[in-house]
Short mmCIF file of C-alpha atoms in Angstrom, two decimals:
data_model
loop_
_atom_site.label_atom_id
_atom_site.label_comp_id
_atom_site.label_asym_id
_atom_site.label_seq_id
_atom_site.Cartn_x
_atom_site.Cartn_y
_atom_site.Cartn_z
CA UNK A 1 -4.32 9.99 -53.43
CA UNK A 2 -3.74 7.61 -50.52
CA UNK A 3 -3.44 8.74 -46.91
CA UNK A 4 -0.06 8.34 -45.26
CA UNK A 5 -0.05 5.80 -42.44
CA UNK A 6 1.09 7.20 -39.08
CA UNK A 7 4.65 6.32 -38.12
CA UNK A 8 5.68 4.56 -34.92
CA UNK A 9 6.59 7.80 -33.15
CA UNK A 10 3.15 9.27 -33.82
CA UNK A 11 1.43 6.12 -32.59
CA UNK A 12 3.55 6.11 -29.43
CA UNK A 13 2.85 9.80 -28.77
CA UNK A 14 -0.88 9.24 -29.22
CA UNK A 15 -0.79 6.32 -26.80
CA UNK A 16 1.05 8.40 -24.20
CA UNK A 17 -1.47 11.24 -24.51
CA UNK A 18 -4.37 8.81 -24.10
CA UNK A 19 -2.69 7.24 -21.07
CA UNK A 20 -1.99 10.69 -19.63
CA UNK A 21 -5.62 11.78 -20.01
CA UNK A 22 -6.73 8.65 -18.17
CA UNK A 23 -4.13 9.29 -15.45
CA UNK A 24 -5.23 12.91 -15.03
CA UNK A 25 -8.82 11.78 -14.51
CA UNK A 26 -7.73 9.15 -11.96
CA UNK A 27 -5.59 11.68 -10.07
CA UNK A 28 -8.48 14.16 -9.98
CA UNK A 29 -10.69 11.46 -8.44
CA UNK A 30 -8.01 10.70 -5.88
CA UNK A 31 -7.62 14.34 -4.85
CA UNK A 32 -11.37 14.69 -4.49
CA UNK A 33 -11.59 11.55 -2.36
CA UNK A 34 -8.73 12.71 -0.11
CA UNK A 35 -10.26 16.19 0.20
CA UNK A 36 -13.46 14.65 1.59
CA UNK A 37 -11.49 13.39 4.61
CA UNK A 38 -8.44 15.67 4.96
CA UNK A 39 -9.49 19.31 5.28
CA UNK A 40 -7.12 22.06 4.19
CA UNK A 41 -3.45 21.07 3.98
CA UNK A 42 -3.62 21.21 0.18
CA UNK A 43 0.15 21.48 -0.17
CA UNK A 44 0.73 18.55 2.18
CA UNK A 45 -1.76 16.41 0.25
CA UNK A 46 -0.19 17.42 -3.06
CA UNK A 47 3.33 16.56 -1.87
CA UNK A 48 2.16 13.21 -0.46
CA UNK A 49 0.55 12.37 -3.80
CA UNK A 50 3.68 13.49 -5.65
CA UNK A 51 5.76 11.18 -3.45
CA UNK A 52 3.68 8.11 -4.20
CA UNK A 53 3.13 8.86 -7.90
CA UNK A 54 6.88 9.34 -8.32
CA UNK A 55 7.42 5.92 -6.75
CA UNK A 56 9.23 7.25 -3.68
CA UNK A 57 9.05 7.42 0.10
CA UNK A 58 8.04 10.41 2.20
CA UNK A 59 8.94 11.82 5.62
CA UNK A 60 6.10 13.80 7.23
CA UNK A 61 7.35 16.17 9.93
CA UNK A 62 4.93 17.97 12.22
CA UNK A 63 3.51 18.36 15.69
CA UNK A 64 1.08 15.76 17.07
CA UNK A 65 -2.59 16.00 16.10
CA UNK A 66 -2.12 17.38 12.58
CA UNK A 67 -3.67 14.34 10.82
CA UNK A 68 -0.39 12.86 9.58
CA UNK A 69 -1.52 9.34 10.46
CA UNK A 70 -4.97 9.95 9.03
CA UNK A 71 -3.47 11.23 5.79
CA UNK A 72 -1.42 8.07 5.32
CA UNK A 73 -4.40 5.83 6.09
CA UNK A 74 -6.53 7.84 3.66
CA UNK A 75 -3.88 7.59 0.93
CA UNK A 76 -3.81 3.82 1.30
CA UNK A 77 -7.58 3.59 0.92
CA UNK A 78 -7.87 6.07 -1.96
CA UNK A 79 -4.98 4.58 -3.96
CA UNK A 80 -6.11 0.99 -3.39
CA UNK A 81 -3.01 -0.02 -1.44
CA UNK A 82 -3.05 -2.46 1.44
CA UNK A 83 -1.30 -0.79 4.36
CA UNK A 84 0.30 -1.54 7.71
CA UNK A 85 1.18 0.76 10.58
CA UNK A 86 4.16 0.31 12.89
CA UNK A 87 4.49 2.47 16.00
CA UNK A 88 8.23 2.99 16.47
CA UNK A 89 9.39 2.79 20.08
CA UNK A 90 12.87 2.51 21.69
CA UNK A 91 12.42 -1.22 22.32
CA UNK A 92 11.32 -2.05 18.76
CA UNK A 93 13.63 -4.60 17.12
CA UNK A 94 14.40 -5.13 13.39
CA UNK A 95 12.61 -8.50 13.51
CA UNK A 96 9.43 -6.71 14.63
CA UNK A 97 9.42 -5.00 11.23
CA UNK A 98 11.01 -7.48 8.85
CA UNK A 99 9.76 -10.74 10.38
CA UNK A 100 11.67 -13.69 11.77
CA UNK A 101 12.25 -17.39 11.36
CA UNK A 102 10.53 -19.78 13.76
CA UNK A 103 11.15 -23.46 14.32
CA UNK A 104 8.29 -25.70 13.23
CA UNK A 105 7.90 -29.33 14.20
CA UNK A 106 5.76 -31.63 12.07
CA UNK A 107 3.60 -34.47 13.35
CA UNK A 108 6.37 -36.88 12.32
CA UNK A 109 8.86 -35.06 14.53
CA UNK A 110 10.77 -33.33 11.70
CA UNK A 111 11.90 -29.80 12.46
CA UNK A 112 12.35 -26.97 9.99
CA UNK A 113 12.53 -23.19 10.01
CA UNK A 114 9.66 -21.14 8.61
CA UNK A 115 9.82 -17.43 7.86
CA UNK A 116 6.99 -15.38 9.36
CA UNK A 117 6.61 -12.11 7.48
CA UNK A 118 6.58 -8.85 9.37
CA UNK A 119 4.45 -5.74 8.72
CA UNK A 120 6.93 -4.47 6.12
CA UNK A 121 5.37 -6.90 3.61
CA UNK A 122 2.72 -4.44 2.49
CA UNK A 123 2.34 -1.87 -0.26
CA UNK A 124 2.11 1.15 2.05
CA UNK A 125 3.99 1.08 5.34
CA UNK A 126 3.40 3.82 7.87
CA UNK A 127 6.38 4.20 10.19
CA UNK A 128 4.89 6.29 12.99
CA UNK A 129 7.38 8.45 14.93
CA UNK A 130 10.29 6.77 13.21
CA UNK A 131 12.88 8.73 15.19
CA UNK A 132 11.85 7.02 18.45
CA UNK A 133 13.44 3.73 17.40
CA UNK A 134 17.14 2.98 17.69
CA UNK A 135 19.41 3.35 14.63
CA UNK A 136 19.63 -0.44 14.45
CA UNK A 137 15.88 -0.67 13.90
CA UNK A 138 15.76 2.34 11.61
CA UNK A 139 18.39 0.71 9.41
CA UNK A 140 16.07 -2.28 8.94
CA UNK A 141 14.19 -0.11 6.45
CA UNK A 142 17.24 0.88 4.39
CA UNK A 143 17.42 -2.16 2.13
CA UNK A 144 13.66 -2.31 1.76
CA UNK A 145 13.35 1.36 0.77
CA UNK A 146 16.14 1.20 -1.78
CA UNK A 147 16.03 -2.34 -3.17
CA UNK A 148 12.42 -3.44 -2.72
CA UNK A 149 13.41 -6.60 -0.85
CA UNK A 150 14.79 -7.68 2.52
CA UNK A 151 17.31 -10.32 3.52
CA UNK A 152 16.67 -12.44 6.59
CA UNK A 153 19.05 -15.26 7.59
CA UNK A 154 20.75 -14.95 4.21
CA UNK A 155 17.54 -15.45 2.23
CA UNK A 156 16.06 -12.74 0.00
CA UNK A 157 12.37 -11.94 0.38
CA UNK A 158 10.78 -9.65 -2.22
CA UNK A 159 8.33 -6.98 -1.11
CA UNK A 160 5.01 -6.29 -2.85
CA UNK A 161 5.05 -3.85 -5.75
CA UNK A 162 4.54 -0.96 -5.46
CA UNK A 163 6.12 -0.46 -2.04
CA UNK A 164 6.12 2.88 -0.24
CA UNK A 165 7.17 4.05 3.21
CA UNK A 166 5.51 7.14 4.65
CA UNK A 167 7.16 7.93 7.96
CA UNK A 168 6.13 10.52 10.52
CA UNK A 169 8.42 12.44 12.82
CA UNK A 170 7.60 14.69 15.76
CA UNK A 171 10.05 17.62 15.76
CA UNK A 172 9.02 19.01 19.15
CA UNK A 173 9.66 16.41 21.83
CA UNK A 174 13.21 15.23 21.19
CA UNK A 175 13.89 13.50 24.52
CA UNK A 176 14.47 9.80 23.94
CA UNK A 177 14.68 10.12 20.16
CA UNK A 178 17.40 9.07 17.71
CA UNK A 179 18.21 11.26 14.69
CA UNK A 180 17.79 9.40 11.42
CA UNK A 181 21.08 8.42 9.74
CA UNK A 182 21.96 10.57 6.75
CA UNK A 183 21.95 7.51 4.50
CA UNK A 184 18.35 6.78 5.45
CA UNK A 185 17.24 10.40 5.14
CA UNK A 186 18.58 10.34 1.57
CA UNK A 187 16.21 7.48 0.77
CA UNK A 188 13.19 9.71 1.38
CA UNK A 189 12.11 11.40 -1.84
CA UNK A 190 10.56 14.37 -0.01
CA UNK A 191 10.42 15.82 3.47
CA UNK A 192 6.88 17.10 3.92
CA UNK A 193 6.46 19.68 6.67
CA UNK A 194 2.95 19.61 8.16
CA UNK A 195 1.90 22.91 9.73
CA UNK A 196 -1.10 24.06 11.71
CA UNK A 197 -4.37 24.66 9.79
CA UNK A 198 -5.82 28.13 9.35
CA UNK A 199 -8.84 29.25 11.37
CA UNK A 200 -11.49 28.41 8.76
CA UNK A 201 -10.04 24.94 8.18
CA UNK A 202 -9.86 24.25 11.91
CA UNK A 203 -13.49 25.36 12.27
CA UNK A 204 -14.48 22.83 9.59
CA UNK A 205 -12.44 20.11 11.29
CA UNK A 206 -14.13 20.92 14.61
CA UNK A 207 -17.64 20.73 13.19
CA UNK A 208 -17.26 17.74 10.87
CA UNK A 209 -15.28 15.40 13.09
CA UNK A 210 -17.11 15.74 16.40
CA UNK A 211 -20.59 14.69 15.27
CA UNK A 212 -22.24 11.31 14.94
CA UNK A 213 -21.07 10.80 11.36
CA UNK A 214 -17.54 11.06 10.10
CA UNK A 215 -16.40 11.18 6.49
CA UNK A 216 -14.66 8.05 5.24
CA UNK A 217 -12.35 7.70 2.28
CA UNK A 218 -13.31 5.69 -0.80
CA UNK A 219 -11.03 4.04 -3.34
CA UNK A 220 -10.34 6.12 -6.46
CA UNK A 221 -8.36 3.40 -8.26
CA UNK A 222 -6.29 0.31 -7.58
CA UNK A 223 -2.64 -0.68 -7.33
CA UNK A 224 -2.42 -1.62 -11.03
CA UNK A 225 -3.57 1.85 -12.05
CA UNK A 226 -1.06 3.40 -9.68
CA UNK A 227 1.78 1.37 -11.21
CA UNK A 228 0.67 2.54 -14.66
CA UNK A 229 0.75 6.18 -13.53
CA UNK A 230 4.20 5.70 -12.01
CA UNK A 231 5.46 4.35 -15.33
CA UNK A 232 3.86 7.29 -17.12
CA UNK A 233 5.64 9.75 -14.81
CA UNK A 234 8.99 8.35 -15.94
CA UNK A 235 8.00 8.78 -19.59
CA UNK A 236 6.98 12.44 -19.36
CA UNK A 237 9.36 14.71 -21.28
CA UNK A 238 11.67 17.06 -19.38
CA UNK A 239 12.92 20.18 -21.15
CA UNK A 240 16.59 21.08 -21.26
CA UNK A 241 15.94 24.26 -19.26
CA UNK A 242 14.37 22.20 -16.44
CA UNK A 243 17.26 19.72 -16.46
CA UNK A 244 19.81 22.53 -16.27
CA UNK A 245 17.86 24.23 -13.47
CA UNK A 246 17.83 20.99 -11.45
CA UNK A 247 21.57 20.51 -11.94
CA UNK A 248 22.32 24.14 -11.03
CA UNK A 249 20.19 23.95 -7.89
CA UNK A 250 21.51 20.63 -6.56
CA UNK A 251 25.16 21.31 -7.38
CA UNK A 252 25.00 24.77 -5.80
CA UNK A 253 23.76 23.22 -2.52
CA UNK A 254 27.07 21.42 -1.88
CA UNK A 255 30.05 22.68 0.13
CA UNK A 256 32.23 24.78 -2.13
CA UNK A 257 29.37 25.51 -4.48
CA UNK A 258 29.22 25.20 -8.24
CA UNK A 259 28.56 28.59 -9.75
CA UNK A 260 29.19 32.31 -9.29
CA UNK A 261 30.71 33.89 -6.17
CA UNK A 262 27.33 34.56 -4.49
CA UNK A 263 26.43 30.87 -4.80
CA UNK A 264 29.77 29.80 -3.33
CA UNK A 265 29.21 32.19 -0.41
CA UNK A 266 25.93 30.43 0.40
CA UNK A 267 27.35 26.94 -0.14
CA UNK A 268 30.25 27.66 2.23
CA UNK A 269 27.69 27.62 5.03
CA UNK A 270 27.06 23.90 4.42
CA UNK A 271 28.95 21.03 6.02
CA UNK A 272 27.55 18.50 3.54
CA UNK A 273 25.06 18.59 0.70
CA UNK A 274 22.92 16.51 -1.66
CA UNK A 275 24.27 13.82 -3.96
CA UNK A 276 23.02 12.71 -7.37
CA UNK A 277 20.05 10.97 -5.72
CA UNK A 278 18.69 14.45 -4.99
CA UNK A 279 18.81 15.31 -8.70
CA UNK A 280 16.95 12.10 -9.49
CA UNK A 281 14.38 12.84 -6.80
CA UNK A 282 13.82 16.39 -8.02
CA UNK A 283 13.38 15.23 -11.61
CA UNK A 284 10.84 12.54 -10.73
CA UNK A 285 8.99 14.77 -8.27
CA UNK A 286 8.78 17.61 -10.82
CA UNK A 287 7.25 15.24 -13.37
CA UNK A 288 4.76 13.91 -10.81
CA UNK A 289 3.80 17.41 -9.65
CA UNK A 290 3.15 18.47 -13.22
CA UNK A 291 0.81 15.49 -13.64
CA UNK A 292 -0.97 16.20 -10.34
CA UNK A 293 -1.58 19.75 -11.56
CA UNK A 294 -2.90 18.57 -14.92
CA UNK A 295 0.19 19.14 -17.07
CA UNK A 296 2.21 16.72 -19.17
CA UNK A 297 5.65 18.27 -18.70
CA UNK A 298 7.37 19.85 -15.68
CA UNK A 299 8.27 23.52 -15.58
CA UNK A 300 10.76 25.70 -13.71
CA UNK A 301 7.99 26.51 -11.24
CA UNK A 302 7.85 22.82 -10.30
CA UNK A 303 11.58 22.89 -9.57
CA UNK A 304 11.22 25.99 -7.38
CA UNK A 305 8.21 24.57 -5.53
CA UNK A 306 9.95 21.26 -4.80
CA UNK A 307 13.39 22.63 -3.94
CA UNK A 308 12.79 22.69 -0.17
CA UNK A 309 11.00 19.32 0.18
CA UNK A 310 13.74 17.60 -1.86
CA UNK A 311 16.81 19.32 -0.37
CA UNK A 312 15.93 20.20 3.23
CA UNK A 313 16.76 16.76 4.66
CA UNK A 314 19.79 16.36 2.42
CA UNK A 315 21.87 19.29 3.64
CA UNK A 316 23.49 20.20 6.95
CA UNK A 317 24.67 23.65 8.03
CA UNK A 318 28.04 24.32 9.59
CA UNK A 319 28.22 25.25 13.25
CA UNK A 320 29.22 28.80 12.32
CA UNK A 321 26.20 29.17 10.01
CA UNK A 322 23.82 27.97 12.72
CA UNK A 323 25.40 30.43 15.17
CA UNK A 324 24.71 33.22 12.69
CA UNK A 325 21.03 32.25 12.62
CA UNK A 326 21.04 30.62 9.20
CA UNK A 327 18.44 27.94 8.45
CA UNK A 328 18.19 25.22 5.83
CA UNK A 329 14.99 26.81 4.54
CA UNK A 330 16.69 30.18 4.09
CA UNK A 331 19.69 28.68 2.28
CA UNK A 332 17.47 26.71 -0.11
CA UNK A 333 15.22 29.71 -0.76
CA UNK A 334 18.24 31.81 -1.79
CA UNK A 335 19.50 29.12 -4.12
CA UNK A 336 16.06 28.46 -5.61
CA UNK A 337 15.48 32.17 -6.21
CA UNK A 338 18.21 32.06 -8.86
CA UNK A 339 16.15 29.72 -11.07
#
C-alpha cells in the first residue's frame, strides 16, 4: 500500500507553520532585547512592535521624559533598521525632510541639477514633536506614509523598504503647536499613549540609568527578516467572528451609528468617525498582536485591546458631547464592550 503524497494545500500550510515558528522565535528575541533597555511600559512596547510588524506607522503621545525617543531608537537597533531623527520645529520646511535639488557645475562648465536626499530616505523615521511643525511641513509626510515614495520637482523618488514613521507628540504644552490634519492622522496605524511608569519601574530606571554603565540594545534580526514577518502577518487567517466584530466596531463609531438604538445614541455624540482604513488597520494590527503574543490567529480579545489605539485618533466628538464631559476613550470603551 503506497503512501498518499501531500497535496499543495498541506504543503503550503506546513510552510506557513514553519515560517510562523521562526517568526515567533525572532519576535521573542526582539522583545527580550527591547526589555533590556526599556523598563516597564510593556503595553507601549507591544503596541510599537505591533505597529511595525503590521507594516504601519505609529503616533506616540505622552509627556516629555517618558522614553519615547529612546523607544524608537531601540526599535531601530533591535529590528535592524537604519533610522533617522528629525526634530520638528515651526521653521522646519518640507525640503528639510524630503531633500532638495541643487545646481552642480562640472569642471567643463556644464550645469545640472542634482537631488540631495533628505532624512526621510531611511527605513525608520522618527518625527519628534511632529505637531510643532506647520501643516505644510506635516503634509510632506503624507505621500511618503501612504505611497512609499516622494515626488520632488515632478520626479518620483522611492523610499527604502520597509519604511516606517514613528512620530511623537507632546499633549501638554500646546502653545505654538499645529494640530495634525485629519488626513494625516488617518495614516497612523495606531495612536500609542505613553503614561508614567509605576513606582517599582521608576526605581529601576533611577538605579540602572544613573550609573557608569548603561544598557544598550542589540540587534535581534535584520530588515529582511522583518519584511518576511510582515508578509506572514498578512497571511494569518482571520475568523468570521473577528471580521464581523471589526466591522461592527468601526461602523458603530460613525455619526448616525450602524446598529441598535444604544449604539446610535453613542454615535450621535460624534462629529466624524473612522473610514474603511480603520477596519484595515484593526485587522492588520489584530493579526500582528496575535503573533507578538505567540498565536497564529487573532481573537476577539485582540479587537477589544486594539480598539482604542486604532480608533482614538480617527474620531471627533461634537461640541455638545465635550460639554457633557464625554471623552473619546469613554465612547470607544462603550462600543468595544459590546464585542
